[in-house]
């Protein structure tokens, strides 16, 4: 979980605020991510964003603090408030690169991409790049396995399941395939930023 402030988007989707900016023409935008239910997929929750939207498309929630994004009453913003756009495919669970504790949020998110038993190995927390590399390999293997399962499902299951049941199995593989592709892109984005951050590569002693 991150400490990003919450916002509400129509139709009442819960979201998180990553950044705000004012364009040269005075247009106010916010970078947000949110979770919504995918139509046609029972119980399927899909993460959207981060995406820049017009500020009037979000509702700031009472009791939430937005300390990093305060703007002056005359419509201008201080230099710190005009955060740079997030890298493409950046996962909403990870704080923006350079933000306080962003590496800690990246480590927590990358561990979620691996089986739970990986949490028992301290080296993955000590060296975020090693963790990112391992998450990349694991996602690649999972993608290959999903593709192989999709190809063989009809042959292996035909003697045991109806055509409708097999098609539902194929639908499951399709959904999982899309998730894995998006996950791989997000892991790649985080890996690139970790490689740019000297703090992610401890010096040898």
Tab-separated table of N, CA and C in Angstrom, residues 111 114-121 124:
chain	number	residue	atom	x	y	z
A	111	UNK	N	7.487	-7.557	-4.676
A	111	UNK	CA	7.300	-8.809	-3.937
A	111	UNK	C	5.923	-9.405	-4.199
A	114	UNK	N	5.726	-11.884	-7.035
A	114	UNK	CA	6.376	-13.180	-6.856
A	114	UNK	C	5.573	-14.042	-5.876
A	115	UNK	N	5.766	-15.360	-5.888
A	115	UNK	CA	5.100	-16.217	-4.897
A	115	UNK	C	5.473	-15.790	-3.476
A	116	UNK	N	4.589	-16.002	-2.513
A	116	UNK	CA	4.820	-15.536	-1.137
A	116	UNK	C	6.126	-16.021	-0.519
A	117	UNK	N	6.587	-17.210	-0.874
A	117	UNK	CA	7.793	-17.758	-0.258
A	117	UNK	C	9.032	-16.898	-0.525
A	118	UNK	N	8.997	-16.084	-1.564
A	118	UNK	CA	10.154	-15.249	-1.870
A	118	UNK	C	10.400	-14.195	-0.788
A	119	UNK	N	9.377	-13.872	-0.017
A	119	UNK	CA	9.526	-12.865	1.033
A	119	UNK	C	10.497	-13.310	2.121
A	120	UNK	N	10.772	-14.586	2.189
A	120	UNK	CA	11.654	-15.099	3.235
A	120	UNK	C	13.129	-14.838	2.946
A	121	UNK	N	13.445	-14.268	1.799
A	121	UNK	CA	14.842	-14.080	1.398
A	121	UNK	C	15.226	-12.593	1.505
A	124	UNK	N	16.466	-9.996	-1.384
A	124	UNK	CA	15.586	-9.319	-2.337
A	124	UNK	C	15.173	-7.940	-1.837
